[in-house]
Tab-separated table of C-alpha atoms (C1' of nucleotides) in Angstrom:
chain	number	residue	atom	x	y	z
A	94	MET	CA	-9.195	-5.723	-26.027
A	95	ASP	CA	-12.416	-3.878	-26.534
A	96	GLN	CA	-14.165	-6.211	-24.167
A	97	LEU	CA	-11.865	-5.021	-21.439
A	98	HIS	CA	-13.022	-1.483	-21.989
A	99	LEU	CA	-16.643	-2.450	-21.814
A	100	ARG	CA	-16.057	-4.438	-18.688
A	101	MET	CA	-14.391	-1.614	-16.797
A	102	ASP	CA	-17.111	0.810	-17.706
A	103	SER	CA	-19.880	-1.389	-16.548
A	104	LEU	CA	-18.381	-2.739	-13.416
A	105	SER	CA	-20.036	-1.043	-10.488
A	106	PRO	CA	-23.571	-0.020	-11.284
A	107	HIS	CA	-24.083	1.267	-7.747
A	108	GLN	CA	-21.058	3.542	-8.019
A	109	HIS	CA	-20.806	6.674	-6.001
A	110	PHE	CA	-20.828	9.928	-7.949
A	111	TYR	CA	-18.372	12.725	-7.326
A	112	ALA	CA	-19.907	15.790	-8.957
A	113	GLY	CA	-18.091	19.005	-9.745
A	114	GLU	CA	-14.636	20.465	-9.681
A	115	PHE	CA	-12.986	22.004	-6.637
A	116	ARG	CA	-9.880	24.127	-6.323
A	117	HIS	CA	-8.194	23.591	-3.009
A	118	SER	CA	-4.729	24.219	-1.728
A	119	ILE	CA	-2.461	21.441	-0.635
A	120	ASP	CA	-0.478	22.294	2.495
A	121	GLU	CA	3.177	21.773	3.351
A	122	LYS	CA	2.439	18.379	4.817
A	123	ASN	CA	0.832	17.276	1.550
A	124	ARG	CA	-2.623	17.247	3.038
A	125	ILE	CA	-5.667	17.987	0.973
A	126	THR	CA	-9.241	18.366	2.140
A	127	VAL	CA	-11.733	16.176	0.385
A	128	PRO	CA	-14.817	18.309	-0.377
A	129	SER	CA	-17.406	17.663	2.314
A	130	ARG	CA	-19.998	16.666	-0.260
A	131	TRP	CA	-17.800	13.844	-1.412
A	132	ARG	CA	-17.330	12.362	2.028
A	133	ARG	CA	-19.429	9.456	3.117
A	134	ASP	CA	-18.314	8.482	6.586
A	135	GLU	CA	-15.676	9.345	9.166
A	136	ALA	CA	-12.219	7.846	8.982
A	137	GLU	CA	-12.659	7.247	5.283
A	138	GLU	CA	-10.239	5.035	3.463
A	139	PHE	CA	-9.080	5.613	-0.094
A	140	ILE	CA	-6.837	4.020	-2.658
A	141	LEU	CA	-4.517	6.422	-4.466
A	142	LEU	CA	-3.472	5.463	-7.955
A	143	PRO	CA	-1.249	7.694	-10.078
A	144	GLU	CA	-2.184	7.789	-13.732
A	145	ALA	CA	0.281	5.939	-15.979
A	146	ASN	CA	2.368	8.957	-16.999
A	147	HIS	CA	1.738	10.939	-13.838
A	148	LEU	CA	-0.740	13.313	-15.412
A	149	PHE	CA	-3.012	13.198	-12.365
A	150	LEU	CA	-3.791	11.187	-9.250
A	151	LEU	CA	-6.796	8.880	-9.183
A	152	VAL	CA	-8.589	8.492	-5.855
A	153	MET	CA	-11.158	5.786	-5.212
A	154	SER	CA	-12.646	3.544	-2.553
A	155	PRO	CA	-11.023	0.179	-1.797
A	156	GLU	CA	-14.115	-1.535	-3.184
A	157	GLU	CA	-13.743	0.308	-6.454
A	158	PHE	CA	-10.123	-0.717	-6.653
A	159	GLY	CA	-10.984	-4.316	-5.823
A	160	GLY	CA	-13.521	-4.311	-8.637
A	161	MET	CA	-10.963	-2.884	-11.023
A	162	SER	CA	-8.448	-5.515	-10.025
A	163	SER	CA	-10.801	-8.440	-10.416
A	164	ALA	CA	-12.075	-7.100	-13.719
A	165	VAL	CA	-8.544	-7.225	-15.065
A	166	GLU	CA	-7.920	-10.603	-13.512
A	167	SER	CA	-10.941	-12.265	-15.036
A	168	ASN	CA	-10.605	-10.706	-18.456
A	169	GLN	CA	-10.028	-13.451	-20.982
A	170	ALA	CA	-9.314	-11.097	-23.883
A	171	VAL	CA	-5.774	-10.568	-22.635
A	172	SER	CA	-3.147	-13.262	-22.251
A	173	ALA	CA	-2.438	-14.642	-18.794
A	174	HIS	CA	1.079	-13.255	-19.012
A	175	ASP	CA	-0.085	-9.736	-19.770
A	176	ARG	CA	-2.662	-9.895	-17.016
A	177	ARG	CA	-0.021	-10.883	-14.483
A	178	ILE	CA	2.202	-8.018	-15.486
A	179	PHE	CA	-0.638	-5.566	-15.482
A	180	LEU	CA	-1.932	-6.654	-12.098
A	181	ARG	CA	1.513	-6.309	-10.617
A	182	HIS	CA	1.720	-2.770	-11.923
A	183	LEU	CA	-1.756	-1.928	-10.742
A	184	HIS	CA	-1.119	-3.104	-7.208
A	185	SER	CA	2.374	-1.746	-6.905
A	186	ARG	CA	1.308	1.709	-8.004
A	187	ALA	CA	-1.673	1.832	-5.686
A	188	GLN	CA	-1.303	3.274	-2.203
A	189	HIS	CA	-3.456	3.435	0.876
A	190	GLY	CA	-4.719	6.785	2.026
A	191	ILE	CA	-6.806	7.597	5.084
A	192	ALA	CA	-8.579	10.865	5.752
A	193	ASP	CA	-8.314	12.480	9.187
A	194	ARG	CA	-11.300	13.756	11.138
A	195	GLN	CA	-11.099	17.083	9.342
A	196	GLY	CA	-11.596	15.201	6.084
A	197	ARG	CA	-8.046	15.673	4.895
A	198	LEU	CA	-6.161	13.130	2.883
A	199	VAL	CA	-2.385	12.877	3.324
A	200	LEU	CA	-0.606	12.282	0.052
A	201	PRO	CA	2.814	10.611	-0.130
A	202	GLU	CA	5.633	13.034	-0.792
A	203	GLU	CA	6.944	11.178	-3.823
A	204	LEU	CA	3.553	11.095	-5.502
A	205	CYS	CA	3.099	14.831	-5.095
A	206	ARG	CA	6.495	15.503	-6.597
A	207	LYS	CA	5.929	13.290	-9.614
A	208	ILE	CA	2.469	14.605	-10.370
A	209	GLY	CA	3.409	18.160	-9.525
A	210	LEU	CA	0.910	18.639	-6.735
A	211	LYS	CA	1.887	21.756	-4.821
A	212	ASP	CA	0.013	24.804	-3.594
A	213	GLU	CA	-3.091	24.930	-5.780
A	214	VAL	CA	-4.662	21.735	-7.092
A	215	ALA	CA	-7.909	20.802	-8.823
A	216	LEU	CA	-10.165	18.009	-7.607
A	217	VAL	CA	-12.159	16.702	-10.513
A	218	GLY	CA	-15.221	14.557	-9.929
A	219	GLY	CA	-15.966	11.339	-11.690
A	220	ARG	CA	-17.893	8.133	-11.380
A	221	GLY	CA	-16.662	5.942	-8.568
A	222	ARG	CA	-13.422	7.901	-8.433
A	223	PHE	CA	-12.122	11.415	-8.587
A	224	GLU	CA	-8.891	12.934	-9.837
A	225	ILE	CA	-6.393	15.353	-8.344
A	226	TRP	CA	-4.600	17.547	-10.869
A	227	ASN	CA	-1.937	20.159	-10.784
A	228	LEU	CA	-4.101	23.248	-11.265
A	229	HIS	CA	-2.229	24.717	-14.224
A	230	ARG	CA	-2.122	21.408	-15.998
A	231	TRP	CA	-5.813	20.929	-15.372
A	232	LYS	CA	-6.657	24.356	-16.761
A	233	ARG	CA	-4.620	23.681	-19.862
A	234	ALA	CA	-6.113	20.249	-20.416
A	235	HIS	CA	-9.625	21.394	-19.725
A	236	GLU	CA	-9.843	24.843	-21.274
A	237	GLU	CA	-7.118	25.352	-23.831
A	238	GLU	CA	-6.597	21.871	-25.114
A	239	THR	CA	-10.176	20.786	-25.277
A	240	PRO	CA	-9.700	18.585	-28.350
A	241	THR	CA	-6.871	16.693	-26.696
A	242	TYR	CA	-8.891	16.414	-23.546
A	243	GLN	CA	-11.809	15.134	-25.542
A	244	HIS	CA	-9.600	12.552	-27.053
A	245	VAL	CA	-8.332	11.452	-23.667
A	246	ALA	CA	-11.834	11.501	-22.319
A	247	ASN	CA	-12.997	9.207	-25.050
A	248	VAL	CA	-10.236	6.776	-24.334
A	249	ILE	CA	-10.853	6.910	-20.623
A	250	GLY	CA	-14.548	6.662	-21.166
A	251	LEU	CA	-15.749	9.609	-19.174
B	295	MET	CA	0.770	-26.347	-18.050
B	296	ASP	CA	-0.375	-22.961	-19.171
B	297	GLN	CA	-3.892	-23.692	-18.035
B	298	LEU	CA	-2.557	-24.176	-14.569
B	299	HIS	CA	-1.110	-20.701	-14.591
B	300	LEU	CA	-4.405	-19.334	-15.720
B	301	ARG	CA	-6.139	-21.078	-12.938
B	302	MET	CA	-3.752	-19.822	-10.310
B	303	ASP	CA	-4.245	-16.280	-11.455
B	304	SER	CA	-7.946	-16.333	-11.165
B	305	LEU	CA	-8.474	-17.883	-7.804
B	306	SER	CA	-8.503	-15.541	-4.754
B	307	PRO	CA	-12.161	-15.709	-3.882
B	308	HIS	CA	-11.660	-13.262	-1.036
B	309	GLN	CA	-11.112	-9.592	-1.783
B	310	HIS	CA	-8.070	-8.918	0.375
B	311	PHE	CA	-5.295	-7.168	-1.475
B	312	TYR	CA	-1.961	-5.631	-0.611
B	313	ALA	CA	-1.692	-2.166	-2.107
B	314	GLY	CA	1.565	-0.439	-2.851
B	315	GLU	CA	5.260	-0.967	-3.139
B	316	PHE	CA	7.594	-0.586	-0.182
B	317	ARG	CA	11.336	-0.358	-0.161
B	318	HIS	CA	12.683	-1.742	3.050
B	319	SER	CA	16.061	-2.991	4.060
B	320	ILE	CA	16.648	-6.567	4.988
B	321	ASP	CA	18.989	-6.836	7.964
B	322	GLU	CA	21.948	-9.108	8.591
B	323	LYS	CA	19.712	-11.694	10.204
B	324	ASN	CA	17.556	-11.853	7.066
B	325	ARG	CA	14.665	-10.161	8.761
B	326	ILE	CA	12.269	-7.956	6.896
B	327	THR	CA	9.461	-5.861	8.322
B	328	VAL	CA	6.075	-6.472	6.776
B	329	PRO	CA	4.411	-3.062	6.256
B	330	SER	CA	1.966	-2.461	9.103
B	331	ARG	CA	-0.903	-1.935	6.671
B	332	TRP	CA	-0.419	-5.426	5.367
B	333	ARG	CA	-0.566	-7.120	8.740
B	334	ARG	CA	-3.735	-8.826	9.833
B	335	ASP	CA	-3.068	-9.988	13.367
B	336	GLU	CA	-0.231	-10.658	15.781
B	337	ALA	CA	1.973	-13.723	15.454
B	338	GLU	CA	1.163	-13.870	11.780
B	339	GLU	CA	1.970	-16.931	9.775
B	340	PHE	CA	2.991	-16.898	6.138
B	341	ILE	CA	3.838	-19.323	3.399
B	342	LEU	CA	6.973	-18.460	1.449
B	343	LEU	CA	7.077	-19.664	-2.127
B	344	PRO	CA	10.006	-18.811	-4.398
B	345	GLU	CA	8.975	-18.074	-7.940
B	346	ALA	CA	9.953	-20.821	-10.406
B	347	ASN	CA	13.206	-19.264	-11.609
B	348	HIS	CA	13.960	-17.380	-8.397
B	349	LEU	CA	12.960	-14.016	-9.759
B	350	PHE	CA	11.162	-13.083	-6.548
B	351	LEU	CA	9.700	-14.554	-3.371
B	352	LEU	CA	5.944	-14.987	-3.090
B	353	VAL	CA	4.468	-14.490	0.378
B	354	MET	CA	0.905	-15.431	1.235
B	355	SER	CA	-1.349	-16.602	4.022
B	356	PRO	CA	-1.732	-20.357	4.636
B	357	GLU	CA	-5.361	-20.049	3.514
B	358	GLU	CA	-4.310	-18.543	0.218
B	359	PHE	CA	-1.802	-21.317	-0.312
B	360	GLY	CA	-4.437	-23.907	0.549
B	361	GLY	CA	-6.766	-22.384	-2.003
B	362	MET	CA	-4.041	-22.385	-4.607
B	363	SER	CA	-3.260	-26.001	-3.904
B	364	SER	CA	-6.829	-27.215	-4.087
B	365	ALA	CA	-7.491	-25.199	-7.227
B	366	VAL	CA	-4.664	-27.039	-8.930
B	367	GLU	CA	-5.890	-30.335	-7.594
B	368	SER	CA	-9.386	-29.915	-8.929
B	369	ASN	CA	-8.426	-28.508	-12.303
B	370	GLN	CA	-9.748	-30.950	-14.882
B	371	ALA	CA	-8.159	-29.160	-17.828
B	372	VAL	CA	-4.815	-30.719	-16.991
B	373	SER	CA	-3.994	-34.409	-16.876
B	374	ALA	CA	-3.837	-36.119	-13.513
B	375	HIS	CA	-0.185	-36.823	-14.078
B	376	ASP	CA	0.677	-33.161	-14.666
B	377	ARG	CA	-1.353	-32.132	-11.673
B	378	ARG	CA	0.584	-34.503	-9.456
B	379	ILE	CA	3.882	-33.142	-10.726
B	380	PHE	CA	2.799	-29.585	-10.264
B	381	LEU	CA	1.477	-30.173	-6.761
B	382	ARG	CA	4.686	-31.880	-5.740
B	383	HIS	CA	6.681	-28.886	-6.934
B	384	LEU	CA	4.339	-26.481	-5.221
B	385	HIS	CA	4.566	-28.164	-1.844
B	386	SER	CA	8.252	-28.926	-1.933
B	387	ARG	CA	9.130	-25.329	-2.692
B	388	ALA	CA	6.888	-23.823	-0.041
B	389	GLN	CA	8.217	-22.916	3.402
B	390	HIS	CA	6.710	-21.720	6.636
B	391	GLY	CA	7.494	-18.259	7.896
B	392	ILE	CA	6.371	-16.576	11.112
B	393	ALA	CA	6.576	-12.895	11.903
B	394	ASP	CA	7.926	-11.769	15.277
B	395	ARG	CA	6.121	-9.280	17.487
B	396	GLN	CA	7.757	-6.379	15.682
B	397	GLY	CA	6.139	-7.618	12.483
B	398	ARG	CA	9.356	-8.915	10.983
B	399	LEU	CA	9.535	-11.985	8.854
B	400	VAL	CA	12.684	-14.105	9.058
B	401	LEU	CA	13.669	-15.482	5.679
B	402	PRO	CA	15.746	-18.654	5.267
B	403	GLU	CA	19.346	-17.945	4.363
B	404	GLU	CA	19.303	-20.142	1.271
B	405	LEU	CA	16.216	-18.446	-0.147
B	406	CYS	CA	17.769	-15.012	0.252
B	407	ARG	CA	20.914	-16.121	-1.507
B	408	LYS	CA	19.096	-17.660	-4.446
B	409	ILE	CA	16.737	-14.735	-4.966
B	410	GLY	CA	19.418	-12.181	-4.230
B	411	LEU	CA	17.732	-10.581	-1.254
B	412	LYS	CA	20.288	-8.434	0.507
B	413	ASP	CA	20.316	-4.888	1.836
B	414	GLU	CA	17.570	-3.149	-0.124
B	415	VAL	CA	14.510	-5.080	-1.266
B	416	ALA	CA	11.127	-4.177	-2.728
B	417	LEU	CA	7.861	-5.474	-1.324
B	418	VAL	CA	5.308	-5.471	-4.100
B	419	GLY	CA	1.618	-5.760	-3.299
B	420	GLY	CA	-0.781	-8.064	-5.032
B	421	ARG	CA	-4.084	-9.861	-4.696
B	422	GLY	CA	-4.031	-12.164	-1.696
B	423	ARG	CA	-0.245	-12.250	-1.747
B	424	PHE	CA	2.776	-10.028	-2.047
B	425	GLU	CA	6.200	-10.402	-3.582
B	426	ILE	CA	9.697	-9.677	-2.307
B	427	TRP	CA	12.163	-8.621	-4.990
B	428	ASN	CA	15.794	-7.707	-5.131
B	429	LEU	CA	15.505	-3.940	-5.521
B	430	HIS	CA	17.626	-3.584	-8.655
B	431	ARG	CA	15.883	-6.455	-10.357
B	432	TRP	CA	12.511	-5.001	-9.458
B	433	LYS	CA	13.410	-1.609	-10.885
B	434	ARG	CA	14.593	-3.201	-14.104
B	435	ALA	CA	11.588	-5.463	-14.484
B	436	HIS	CA	9.197	-2.685	-13.608
B	437	GLU	CA	10.626	-0.273	-16.127
B	438	GLU	CA	10.958	-2.821	-18.904
B	439	GLU	CA	7.382	-3.917	-18.529
B	440	THR	CA	6.035	-0.401	-18.612
B	441	PRO	CA	5.240	-0.240	-22.332
B	442	THR	CA	3.011	-3.249	-21.993
B	443	TYR	CA	1.388	-1.594	-19.042
B	444	GLN	CA	0.844	1.566	-21.022
B	445	HIS	CA	-0.819	-0.386	-23.735
B	446	VAL	CA	-3.212	-2.173	-21.453
B	447	ALA	CA	-3.727	0.894	-19.314
B	448	ASN	CA	-4.862	2.949	-22.267
B	449	VAL	CA	-7.409	0.359	-23.166
B	450	ILE	CA	-8.682	0.138	-19.624
B	451	GLY	CA	-8.743	3.865	-19.183
B	452	LEU	CA	-6.538	4.576	-16.218
C	246	DC	C1'	24.384	-43.127	26.965
C	247	DC	C1'	25.043	-38.961	29.006
C	248	DC	C1'	27.156	-34.619	29.446
C	249	DA	C1'	29.209	-30.335	27.775
C	250	DC	C1'	29.737	-27.271	24.170
C	251	DT	C1'	28.331	-24.833	19.946
C	252	DT	C1'	25.057	-22.888	16.999
C	253	DG	C1'	21.172	-20.734	15.662
C	254	DA	C1'	16.424	-19.284	16.368
C	255	DC	C1'	13.516	-16.363	18.811
C	256	DC	C1'	12.221	-12.958	21.977
C	257	DC	C1'	12.579	-8.541	23.969
C	258	DC	C1'	14.501	-3.888	24.817
C	259	DA	C1'	15.904	0.696	23.309
C	260	DC	C1'	16.288	4.139	20.002
C	261	DT	C1'	14.897	6.853	15.709
C	262	DT	C1'	11.772	8.191	12.380
C	263	DT	C1'	7.342	8.652	10.579
C	264	DT	C1'	2.461	9.025	10.916
C	265	DA	C1'	-1.898	10.359	12.342
C	266	DA	C1'	-4.727	12.335	16.003
C	267	DC	C1'	-5.999	16.451	18.052
C	268	DC	C1'	-6.728	21.388	19.036
C	269	DA	C1'	-7.419	26.047	17.738
C	270	DC	C1'	-8.257	29.438	14.573
C	271	DT	C1'	-10.022	31.395	10.073
C	272	DT	C1'	-13.127	31.583	6.259
C	273	DC	C1'	-17.104	30.626	3.860
C	274	DT	C1'	-22.124	29.787	3.417
C	275	DC	C1'	-26.825	30.122	4.486
D	10	DG	C1'	-24.793	35.601	13.233
D	11	DA	C1'	-24.445	30.761	13.558
D	12	DG	C1'	-22.822	26.603	11.974
D	13	DA	C1'	-20.292	24.101	8.863
D	14	DA	C1'	-16.114	23.756	6.069
D	15	DG	C1'	-11.355	24.475	5.476
D	16	DT	C1'	-6.459	25.490	7.231
D	17	DG	C1'	-2.249	25.511	10.190
D	18	DG	C1'	0.501	23.705	13.674
D	19	DT	C1'	1.677	20.838	17.807
D	20	DT	C1'	1.796	16.625	20.198
D	21	DA	C1'	1.308	11.802	21.078
D	22	DA	C1'	1.445	7.270	19.281
D	23	DA	C1'	2.844	3.890	16.207
D	24	DA	C1'	6.058	1.927	12.841
D	25	DG	C1'	10.643	0.698	11.644
D	26	DT	C1'	15.394	-0.621	12.930
D	27	DG	C1'	19.429	-2.450	15.345
D	28	DG	C1'	21.345	-5.153	18.712
D	29	DG	C1'	21.861	-8.186	22.726
D	30	DG	C1'	20.450	-11.944	25.832
D	31	DT	C1'	18.297	-16.451	26.476
D	32	DC	C1'	16.665	-20.814	25.589
D	33	DA	C1'	16.452	-24.955	22.785
D	34	DA	C1'	18.037	-27.998	19.458
D	35	DG	C1'	21.888	-30.240	17.405
D	36	DT	C1'	26.704	-32.177	17.724
D	37	DG	C1'	30.776	-34.320	19.326
D	38	DG	C1'	33.507	-36.386	22.938
D	39	DG	C1'	34.095	-38.970	27.153
DNA sequence: CCCACTTGACCCCACTTTTAACCACTTCTC
DNA sequence: GAGAAGTGGTTAAAAGTGGGGTCAAGTGGG
């Protein structure tokens, strides 16, 4: 199983970097502006992937997602059965998202409800992907619960 | 035969994937609308392949099916006899399906009955193909499998 | 063997709902 | 102060859905 971890970490060497943390508001139509520094071209396309227990929303490029998918698919450390199940979950949880010309991403209603994205949210940079958190939850995880965050971070490999 | 499964999982040389899970209704004429994001071009042609024990219906492009077929054919890990049997099953189970101009796919009556596709169904994305499930069965399967997903997900770092 | 009738597939039209494109204004940054 | 970034709201287009009409293939009877 450790090989899987290694594989995911090393998959896209050319990966785009999203640096920093932004606090934006999400409007009544569940739109959120992607920070201008994180945009690459107009009419940008993203894949939205809620974290397993709806702690935050992962946002990445389709290429990144494709790489993730094929990394799982070709990983021989896990049984074929488990890979099938996992791939099904991965793809079924993922959603398409397209930014408008103002650089805003429209998030599905259901996703926002489950993750608790309303009013103020935090956009947290990462490698190849960034995360959208409920602001209060982010503050808690980041500032107050640093050890727990550290632990999660280690698992995630940030 | 397990090697064959392995092989089928790892083919898809092209990167096209269907992201997300849609809950649509199937009408009285057994028509189901393919989500617009999943459509490639007008008058689209699909291959319908019921899963071995009628758990769900696999839908894919003819090219994908061709690739699947030839991958089985050229797999040297399985005896020629087994390959012949498997190929015969594969081709006998497969059916043609064409979408109308509204993007709806008409499913054969018998297939719907066997798989239990009526009223509400779930369209589950995948790599190079998507699946059509009876909604209740999908919910059950999805929830039951979650622990396994959690396990793998933690390792991968989602 | 041909004709009439039945059945079912397919195509198109009309309506409803959802989505995304666009415009205008405010705020922030340099 | 100017330009870029972010926000709010309206409008137009596309997606989804239901139903009806038409044509073709299949079937049975004369």
